[in-house]
Amino acid sequence: MKRLGLIAVALFTVVAFTSSVNAQKIGYTNSAAILQAMPEFKSAETTVATYKSQLQSKLEKAASDWQAKVQKFQQDYQSGILTPVQAQEKEAALGTEQQEIAQMEQQLSIQLNQKETEVLEPILIKLQDAIEAVGKENGYDYILNADNFSGGVILYKKPGDDVTALVKAKLGM
């Protein structure tokens, strides 16, 4: 008798859980495709690419100047213009400058990442706000990101629940 009661409670729990799961409305969108279609994203990409080009030019100039100094040092050393002490000092200075260039490269990489964040963050917030608004306005419990089908993120989706068009409409696209 006790066993029958436990089975009844377990069955009731499964039915109640299944009912609550079935009542949820789930949609999906391709946020990467939306992001790529946003005019401000295209502008941001151009801004970041220009900034990256400027930083690369700065780094290439420093590396080129250093390389010219190394070649001059080698010529002076081979021709005997430098004393052994001068050669050691010059070699140490070139080593220090090489380390400074490596540090510059790291700093420029950090600056590029900061610029990307600065430029892209408002666009990503705008996209997220649009997705949340579509979810609330259309009664979705969840909206999943369908950007990466090969990564196993989404195994199945119903054809009628793609909210990408609604998000694009919310963004005025």
Short mmCIF file of N, CA and C in Angstrom, two decimals, residues 66 70 88-102:
data_model
loop_
_atom_site.label_atom_id
_atom_site.label_comp_id
_atom_site.label_asym_id
_atom_site.label_seq_id
_atom_site.Cartn_x
_atom_site.Cartn_y
_atom_site.Cartn_z
N TRP A 66 64.71 49.39 -35.01
CA TRP A 66 65.58 48.50 -34.23
C TRP A 66 66.42 47.64 -35.17
N VAL A 70 70.49 47.24 -35.47
CA VAL A 70 71.18 45.95 -35.38
C VAL A 70 72.13 45.80 -36.57
N GLN A 88 79.92 45.39 -26.38
CA GLN A 88 79.08 44.83 -25.32
C GLN A 88 77.99 45.82 -24.90
N GLU A 89 78.37 47.07 -24.77
CA GLU A 89 77.40 48.11 -24.38
C GLU A 89 76.32 48.26 -25.43
N LYS A 90 76.75 48.30 -26.68
CA LYS A 90 75.79 48.45 -27.79
C LYS A 90 74.86 47.23 -27.87
N GLU A 91 75.43 46.06 -27.69
CA GLU A 91 74.63 44.82 -27.73
C GLU A 91 73.61 44.81 -26.59
N ALA A 92 74.02 45.23 -25.41
CA ALA A 92 73.09 45.30 -24.27
C ALA A 92 71.98 46.31 -24.53
N ALA A 93 72.33 47.44 -25.12
CA ALA A 93 71.33 48.46 -25.43
C ALA A 93 70.32 47.94 -26.46
N LEU A 94 70.82 47.21 -27.44
CA LEU A 94 69.92 46.63 -28.46
C LEU A 94 69.01 45.57 -27.83
N GLY A 95 69.54 44.80 -26.90
CA GLY A 95 68.71 43.80 -26.20
C GLY A 95 67.62 44.47 -25.39
N THR A 96 67.96 45.55 -24.71
CA THR A 96 66.96 46.30 -23.94
C THR A 96 65.89 46.88 -24.85
N GLU A 97 66.32 47.42 -25.98
CA GLU A 97 65.36 47.99 -26.93
C GLU A 97 64.45 46.91 -27.50
N GLN A 98 64.99 45.71 -27.72
CA GLN A 98 64.17 44.60 -28.21
C GLN A 98 63.10 44.24 -27.19
N GLN A 99 63.46 44.23 -25.91
CA GLN A 99 62.49 43.95 -24.85
C GLN A 99 61.41 45.04 -24.80
N GLU A 100 61.83 46.29 -25.00
CA GLU A 100 60.87 47.40 -25.00
C GLU A 100 59.88 47.26 -26.15
N ILE A 101 60.37 46.79 -27.28
CA ILE A 101 59.48 46.58 -28.44
C ILE A 101 58.49 45.46 -28.13
N ALA A 102 58.95 44.40 -27.48
CA ALA A 102 58.05 43.31 -27.09
C ALA A 102 56.99 43.81 -26.11
#
